[in-house]
PDB file of C-alpha atoms in Angstrom:
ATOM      1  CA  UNK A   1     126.247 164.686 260.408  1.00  0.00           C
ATOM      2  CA  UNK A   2     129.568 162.509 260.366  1.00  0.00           C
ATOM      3  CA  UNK A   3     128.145 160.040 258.339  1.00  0.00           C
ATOM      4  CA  UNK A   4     126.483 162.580 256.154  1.00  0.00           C
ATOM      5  CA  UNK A   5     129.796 164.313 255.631  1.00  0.00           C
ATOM      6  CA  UNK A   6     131.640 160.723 254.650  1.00  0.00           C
ATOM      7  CA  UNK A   7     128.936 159.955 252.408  1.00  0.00           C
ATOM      8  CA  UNK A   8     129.214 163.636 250.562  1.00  0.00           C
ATOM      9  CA  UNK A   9     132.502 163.405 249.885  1.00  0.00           C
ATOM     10  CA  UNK A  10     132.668 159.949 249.200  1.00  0.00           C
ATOM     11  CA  UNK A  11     129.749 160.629 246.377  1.00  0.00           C
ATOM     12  CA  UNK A  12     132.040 163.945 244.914  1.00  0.00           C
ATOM     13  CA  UNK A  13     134.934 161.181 245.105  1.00  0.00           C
ATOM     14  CA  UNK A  14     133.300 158.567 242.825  1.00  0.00           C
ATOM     15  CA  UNK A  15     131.889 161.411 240.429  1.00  0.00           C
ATOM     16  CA  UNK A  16     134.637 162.594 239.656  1.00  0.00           C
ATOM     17  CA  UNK A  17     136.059 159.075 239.185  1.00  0.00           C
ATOM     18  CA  UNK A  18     133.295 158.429 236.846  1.00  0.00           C
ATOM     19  CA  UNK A  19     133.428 161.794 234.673  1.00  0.00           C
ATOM     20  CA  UNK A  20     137.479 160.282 233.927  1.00  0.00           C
ATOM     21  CA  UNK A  21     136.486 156.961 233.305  1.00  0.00           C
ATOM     22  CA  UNK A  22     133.533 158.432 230.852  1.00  0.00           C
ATOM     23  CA  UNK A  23     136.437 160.974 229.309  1.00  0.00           C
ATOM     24  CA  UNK A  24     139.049 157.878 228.706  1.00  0.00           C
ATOM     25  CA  UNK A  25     136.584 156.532 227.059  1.00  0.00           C
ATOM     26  CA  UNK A  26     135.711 158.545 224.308  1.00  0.00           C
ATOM     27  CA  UNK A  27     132.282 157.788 222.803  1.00  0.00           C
ATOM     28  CA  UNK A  28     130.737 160.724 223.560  1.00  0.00           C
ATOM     29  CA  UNK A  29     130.290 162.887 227.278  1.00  0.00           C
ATOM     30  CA  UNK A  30     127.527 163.358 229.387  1.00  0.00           C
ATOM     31  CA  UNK A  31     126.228 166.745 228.428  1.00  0.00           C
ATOM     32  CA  UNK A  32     128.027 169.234 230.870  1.00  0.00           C
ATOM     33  CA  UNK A  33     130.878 167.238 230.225  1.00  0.00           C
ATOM     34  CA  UNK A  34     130.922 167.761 226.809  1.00  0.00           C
ATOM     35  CA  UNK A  35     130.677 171.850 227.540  1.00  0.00           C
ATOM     36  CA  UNK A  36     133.773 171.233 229.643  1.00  0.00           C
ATOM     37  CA  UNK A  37     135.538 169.592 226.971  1.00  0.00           C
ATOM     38  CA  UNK A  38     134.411 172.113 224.473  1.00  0.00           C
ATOM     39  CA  UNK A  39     136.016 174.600 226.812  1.00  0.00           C
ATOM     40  CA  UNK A  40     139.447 173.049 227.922  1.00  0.00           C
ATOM     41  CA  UNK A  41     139.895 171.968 224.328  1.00  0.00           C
ATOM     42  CA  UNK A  42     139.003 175.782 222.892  1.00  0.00           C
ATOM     43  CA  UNK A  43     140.513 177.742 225.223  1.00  0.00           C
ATOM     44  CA  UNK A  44     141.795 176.096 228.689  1.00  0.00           C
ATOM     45  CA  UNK A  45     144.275 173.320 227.045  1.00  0.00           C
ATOM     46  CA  UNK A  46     146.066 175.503 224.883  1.00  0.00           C
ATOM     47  CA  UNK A  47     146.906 177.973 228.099  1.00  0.00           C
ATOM     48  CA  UNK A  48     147.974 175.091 230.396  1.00  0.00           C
ATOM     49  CA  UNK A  49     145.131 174.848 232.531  1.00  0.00           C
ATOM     50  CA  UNK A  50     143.420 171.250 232.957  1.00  0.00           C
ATOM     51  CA  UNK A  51     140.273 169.533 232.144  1.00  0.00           C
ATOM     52  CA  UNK A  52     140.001 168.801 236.051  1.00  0.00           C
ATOM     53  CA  UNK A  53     140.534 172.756 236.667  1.00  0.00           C
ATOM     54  CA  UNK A  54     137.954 173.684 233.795  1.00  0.00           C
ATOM     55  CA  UNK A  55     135.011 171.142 235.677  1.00  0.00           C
ATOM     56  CA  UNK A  56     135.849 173.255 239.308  1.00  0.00           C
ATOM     57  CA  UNK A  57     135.500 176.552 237.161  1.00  0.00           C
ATOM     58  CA  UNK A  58     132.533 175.738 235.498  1.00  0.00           C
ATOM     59  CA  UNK A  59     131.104 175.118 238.621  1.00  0.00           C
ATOM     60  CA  UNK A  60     131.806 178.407 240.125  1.00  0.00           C
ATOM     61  CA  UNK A  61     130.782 180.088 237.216  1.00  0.00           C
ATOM     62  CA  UNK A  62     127.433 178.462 237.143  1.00  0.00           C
ATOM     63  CA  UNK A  63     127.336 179.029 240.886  1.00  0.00           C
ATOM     64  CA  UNK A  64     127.252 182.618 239.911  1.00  0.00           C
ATOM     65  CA  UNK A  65     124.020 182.346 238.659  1.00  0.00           C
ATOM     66  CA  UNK A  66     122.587 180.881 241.878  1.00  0.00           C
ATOM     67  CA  UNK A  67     122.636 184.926 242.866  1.00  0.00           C
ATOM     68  CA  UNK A  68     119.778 186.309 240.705  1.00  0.00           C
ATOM     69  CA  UNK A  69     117.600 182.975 241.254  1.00  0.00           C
ATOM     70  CA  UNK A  70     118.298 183.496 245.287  1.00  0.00           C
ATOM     71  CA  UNK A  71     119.428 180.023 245.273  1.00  0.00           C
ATOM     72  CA  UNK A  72     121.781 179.313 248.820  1.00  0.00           C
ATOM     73  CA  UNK A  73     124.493 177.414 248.599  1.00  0.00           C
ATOM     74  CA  UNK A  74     125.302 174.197 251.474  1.00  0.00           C
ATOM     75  CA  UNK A  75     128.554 172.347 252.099  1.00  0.00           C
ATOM     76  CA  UNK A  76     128.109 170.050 249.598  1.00  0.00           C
ATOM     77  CA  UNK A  77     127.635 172.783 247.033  1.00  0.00           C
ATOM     78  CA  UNK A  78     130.575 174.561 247.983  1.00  0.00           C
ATOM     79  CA  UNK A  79     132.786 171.114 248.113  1.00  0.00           C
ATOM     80  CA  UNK A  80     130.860 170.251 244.688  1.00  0.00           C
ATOM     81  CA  UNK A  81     132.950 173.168 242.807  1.00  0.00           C
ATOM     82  CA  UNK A  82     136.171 171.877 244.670  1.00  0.00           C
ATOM     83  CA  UNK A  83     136.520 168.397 244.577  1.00  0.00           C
ATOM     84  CA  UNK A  84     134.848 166.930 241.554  1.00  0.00           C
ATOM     85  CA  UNK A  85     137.232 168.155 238.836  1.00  0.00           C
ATOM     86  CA  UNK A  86     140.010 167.436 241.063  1.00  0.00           C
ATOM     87  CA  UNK A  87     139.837 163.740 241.376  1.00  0.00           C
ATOM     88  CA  UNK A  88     138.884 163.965 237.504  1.00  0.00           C
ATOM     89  CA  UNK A  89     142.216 165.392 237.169  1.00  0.00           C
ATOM     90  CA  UNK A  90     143.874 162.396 239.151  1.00  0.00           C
ATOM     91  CA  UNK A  91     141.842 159.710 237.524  1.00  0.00           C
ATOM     92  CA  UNK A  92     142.560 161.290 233.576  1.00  0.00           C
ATOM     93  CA  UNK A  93     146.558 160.865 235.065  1.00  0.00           C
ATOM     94  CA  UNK A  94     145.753 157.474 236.252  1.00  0.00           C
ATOM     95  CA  UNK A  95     143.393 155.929 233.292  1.00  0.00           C
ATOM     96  CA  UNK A  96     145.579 154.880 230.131  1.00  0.00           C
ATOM     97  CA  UNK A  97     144.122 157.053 227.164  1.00  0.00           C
ATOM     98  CA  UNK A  98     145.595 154.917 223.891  1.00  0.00           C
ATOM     99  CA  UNK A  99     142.888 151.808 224.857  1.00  0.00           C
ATOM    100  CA  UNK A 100     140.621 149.159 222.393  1.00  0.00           C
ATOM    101  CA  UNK A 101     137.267 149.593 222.208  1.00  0.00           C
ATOM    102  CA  UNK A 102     136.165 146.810 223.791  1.00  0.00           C
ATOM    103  CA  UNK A 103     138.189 148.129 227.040  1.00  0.00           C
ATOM    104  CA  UNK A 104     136.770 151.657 226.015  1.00  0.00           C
ATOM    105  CA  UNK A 105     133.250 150.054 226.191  1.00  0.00           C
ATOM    106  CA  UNK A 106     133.264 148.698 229.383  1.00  0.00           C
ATOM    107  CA  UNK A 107     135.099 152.172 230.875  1.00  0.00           C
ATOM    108  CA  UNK A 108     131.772 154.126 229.661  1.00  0.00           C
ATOM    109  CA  UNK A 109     129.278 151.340 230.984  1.00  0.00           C
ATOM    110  CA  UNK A 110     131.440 151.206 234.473  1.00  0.00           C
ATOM    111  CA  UNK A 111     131.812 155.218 234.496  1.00  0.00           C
ATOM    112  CA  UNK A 112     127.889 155.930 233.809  1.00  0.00           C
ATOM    113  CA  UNK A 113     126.738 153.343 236.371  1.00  0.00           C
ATOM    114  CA  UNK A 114     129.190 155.110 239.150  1.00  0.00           C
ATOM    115  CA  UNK A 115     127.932 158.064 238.126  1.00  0.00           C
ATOM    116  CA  UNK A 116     124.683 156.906 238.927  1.00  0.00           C
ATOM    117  CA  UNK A 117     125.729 155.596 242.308  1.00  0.00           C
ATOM    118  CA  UNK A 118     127.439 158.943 243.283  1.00  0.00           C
ATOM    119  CA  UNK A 119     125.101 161.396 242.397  1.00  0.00           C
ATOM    120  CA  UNK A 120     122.492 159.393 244.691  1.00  0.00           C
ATOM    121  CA  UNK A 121     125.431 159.394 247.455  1.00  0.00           C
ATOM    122  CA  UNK A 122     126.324 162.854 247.405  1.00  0.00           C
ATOM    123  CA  UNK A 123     122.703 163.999 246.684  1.00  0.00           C
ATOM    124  CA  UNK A 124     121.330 161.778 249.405  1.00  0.00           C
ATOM    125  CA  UNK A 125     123.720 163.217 252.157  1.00  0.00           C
ATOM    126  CA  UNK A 126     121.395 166.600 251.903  1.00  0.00           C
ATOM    127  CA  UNK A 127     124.274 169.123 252.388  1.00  0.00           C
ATOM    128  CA  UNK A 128     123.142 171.225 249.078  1.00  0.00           C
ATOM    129  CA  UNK A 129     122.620 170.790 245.597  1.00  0.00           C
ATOM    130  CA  UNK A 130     125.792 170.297 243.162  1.00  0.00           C
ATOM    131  CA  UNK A 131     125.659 174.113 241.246  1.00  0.00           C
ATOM    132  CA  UNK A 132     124.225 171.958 237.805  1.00  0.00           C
ATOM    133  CA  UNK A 133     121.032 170.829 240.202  1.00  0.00           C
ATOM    134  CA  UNK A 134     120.807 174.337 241.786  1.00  0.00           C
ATOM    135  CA  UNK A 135     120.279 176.436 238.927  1.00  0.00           C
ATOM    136  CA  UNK A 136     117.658 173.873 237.589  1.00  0.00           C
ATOM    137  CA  UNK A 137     115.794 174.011 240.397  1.00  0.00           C
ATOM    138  CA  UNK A 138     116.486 177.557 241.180  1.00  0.00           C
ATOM    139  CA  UNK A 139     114.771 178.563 237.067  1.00  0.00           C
ATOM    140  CA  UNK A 140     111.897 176.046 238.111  1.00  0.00           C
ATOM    141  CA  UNK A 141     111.311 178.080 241.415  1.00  0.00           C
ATOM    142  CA  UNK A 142     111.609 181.219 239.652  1.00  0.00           C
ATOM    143  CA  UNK A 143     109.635 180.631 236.458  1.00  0.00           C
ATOM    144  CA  UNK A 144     106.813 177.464 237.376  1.00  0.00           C
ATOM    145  CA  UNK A 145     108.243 175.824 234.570  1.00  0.00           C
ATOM    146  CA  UNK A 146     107.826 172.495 234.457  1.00  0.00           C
ATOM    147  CA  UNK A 147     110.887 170.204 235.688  1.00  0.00           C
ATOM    148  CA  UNK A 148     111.450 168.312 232.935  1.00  0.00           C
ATOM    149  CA  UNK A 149     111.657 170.952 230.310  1.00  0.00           C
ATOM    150  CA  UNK A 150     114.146 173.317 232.331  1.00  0.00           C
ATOM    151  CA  UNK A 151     116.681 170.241 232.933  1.00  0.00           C
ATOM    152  CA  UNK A 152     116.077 169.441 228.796  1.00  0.00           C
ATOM    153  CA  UNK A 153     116.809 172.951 228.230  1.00  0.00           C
ATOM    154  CA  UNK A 154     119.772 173.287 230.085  1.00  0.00           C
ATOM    155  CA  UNK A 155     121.376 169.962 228.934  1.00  0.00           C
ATOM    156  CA  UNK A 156     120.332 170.622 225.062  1.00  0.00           C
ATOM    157  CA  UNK A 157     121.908 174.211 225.510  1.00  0.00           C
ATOM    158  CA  UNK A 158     125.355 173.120 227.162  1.00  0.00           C
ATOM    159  CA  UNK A 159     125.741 169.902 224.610  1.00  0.00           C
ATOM    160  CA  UNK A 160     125.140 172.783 221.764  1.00  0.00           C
ATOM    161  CA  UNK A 161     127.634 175.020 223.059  1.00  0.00           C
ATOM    162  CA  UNK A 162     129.913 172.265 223.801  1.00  0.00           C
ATOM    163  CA  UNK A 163     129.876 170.452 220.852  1.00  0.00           C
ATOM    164  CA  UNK A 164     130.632 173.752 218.667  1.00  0.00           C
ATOM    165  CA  UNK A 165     133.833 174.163 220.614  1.00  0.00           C
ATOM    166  CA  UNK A 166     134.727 170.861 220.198  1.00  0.00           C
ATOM    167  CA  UNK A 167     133.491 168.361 222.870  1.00  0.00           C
ATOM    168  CA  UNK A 168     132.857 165.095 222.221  1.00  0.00           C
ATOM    169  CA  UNK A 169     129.352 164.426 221.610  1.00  0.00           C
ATOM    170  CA  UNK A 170     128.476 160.593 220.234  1.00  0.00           C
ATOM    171  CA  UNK A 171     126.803 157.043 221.484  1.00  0.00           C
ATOM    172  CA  UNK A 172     127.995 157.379 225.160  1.00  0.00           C
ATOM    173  CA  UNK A 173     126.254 161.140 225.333  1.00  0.00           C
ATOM    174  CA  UNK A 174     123.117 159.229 224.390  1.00  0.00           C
ATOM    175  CA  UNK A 175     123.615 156.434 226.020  1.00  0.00           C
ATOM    176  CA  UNK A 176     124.016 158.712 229.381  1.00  0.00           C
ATOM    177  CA  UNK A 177     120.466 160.563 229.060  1.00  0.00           C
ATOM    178  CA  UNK A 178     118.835 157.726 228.411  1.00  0.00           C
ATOM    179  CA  UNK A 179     120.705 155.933 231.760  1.00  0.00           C
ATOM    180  CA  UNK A 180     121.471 158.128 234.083  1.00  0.00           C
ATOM    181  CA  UNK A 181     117.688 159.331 235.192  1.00  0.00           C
ATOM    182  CA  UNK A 182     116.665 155.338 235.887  1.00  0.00           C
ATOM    183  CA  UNK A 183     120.025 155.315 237.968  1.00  0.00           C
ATOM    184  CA  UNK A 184     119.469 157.924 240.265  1.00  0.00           C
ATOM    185  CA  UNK A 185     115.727 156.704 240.865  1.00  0.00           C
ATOM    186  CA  UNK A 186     117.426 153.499 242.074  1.00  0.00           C
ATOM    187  CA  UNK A 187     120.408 154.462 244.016  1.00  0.00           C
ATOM    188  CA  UNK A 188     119.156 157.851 245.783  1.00  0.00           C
ATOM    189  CA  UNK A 189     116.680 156.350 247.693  1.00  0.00           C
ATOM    190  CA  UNK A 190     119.231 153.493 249.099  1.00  0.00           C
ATOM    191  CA  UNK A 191     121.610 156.996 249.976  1.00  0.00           C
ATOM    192  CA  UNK A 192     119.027 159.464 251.282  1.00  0.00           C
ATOM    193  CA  UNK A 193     119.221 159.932 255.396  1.00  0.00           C
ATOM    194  CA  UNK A 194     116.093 160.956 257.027  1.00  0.00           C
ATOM    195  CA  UNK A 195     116.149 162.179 260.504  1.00  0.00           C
ATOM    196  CA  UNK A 196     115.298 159.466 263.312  1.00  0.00           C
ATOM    197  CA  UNK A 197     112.033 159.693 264.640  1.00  0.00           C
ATOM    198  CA  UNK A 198     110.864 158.316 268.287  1.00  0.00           C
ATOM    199  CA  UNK A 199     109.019 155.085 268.149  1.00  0.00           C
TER     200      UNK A 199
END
């Protein structure tokens, strides 16, 4: 359990690293991201609450919806909604904003692949679904839709909604659904524990 607590937080750590280093760079969000963006730029910037602040209340909001799908909730749901848009916050205070593009470039490629690399860690600790994964697979388990066309709906819906109230939608959004699925397929396996078995 010790190691699968280190490895959970260390995996909500690096994703919210990632989601800065994708933001800094500015060619385009992954698609709840760009939701997010919509939001703090629409509503939540202009009242003095940040980007970091908008990801945790996202969360909880979609958490919310966990109730009528009868989706529970683990530890690494819970620290999900608390600690990913707070290290976003620190990194977006940390990452220089007025860089070229070949520097922006390289801060998209590096923030997709560690995105990649922390949703297998904090995924593969199996202390609960982020809220995001939860509702997806709390509509499949509800419905019998098909996987695939639930997480396309979702993702097509928030980048909609995003992008009318202003998030950043452009080469990096595509470049992150095209990505991100072959990255998890790598890295979760090399982060999932299984329980020890006798010989």
């Amino acid at each position: 359990m010790t190691r699968r607590l280190i490895q959970l937080f260390a995996g909500l750590v690096l994703y919210g690293l990632s989601i800065a280093l994708i933001v800094r760079a500015d060619l385009g969000l992954d698609p709840w991201d760009v939701l997010n963006q919509g939001v703090f730029e629409r509503f939540a910037g202009p009242a003095g609450i940040s980007f970091g602040l908008v990801v945790n209340l996202i969360g909880m909001a979609v958490l919310l919806l966990w109730i009528p799908l009868r989706q529970r909730p683990g530890i690494g749901t819970v620290a999900n909604v608390l600690v990913i848009g707070t290290v976003a916050n620190f990194g977006l205070d940390w990452i220089p904003s007025d860089l070229g593009l070949p520097l922006r470039a390289g801060l998209l490629i590096s923030g997709i692949v560690l995105n990649g690399v922390a949703s297998g860690a904090y995924i593969g600790a199996g202390l609960g679904p982020g809220p995001r994964d939860g509702l997806m697979t709390g509509i499949v388990a509800r419905t019998g839709w098909p996987v695939k066309w639930v997480r396309t709906a979702i993702e097509l819906g928030v980048i909609a909604v995003g992008w009318l109230l202003g998030g950043s939608v452009g080469l990096g959004t595509v470049l992150y659904a095209v990505t991100i699925g072959p990255l998890v397929h790598v890295f979760l396996p090399l982060f999932t524990t299984r329980p020890k078995t006798a010989d």
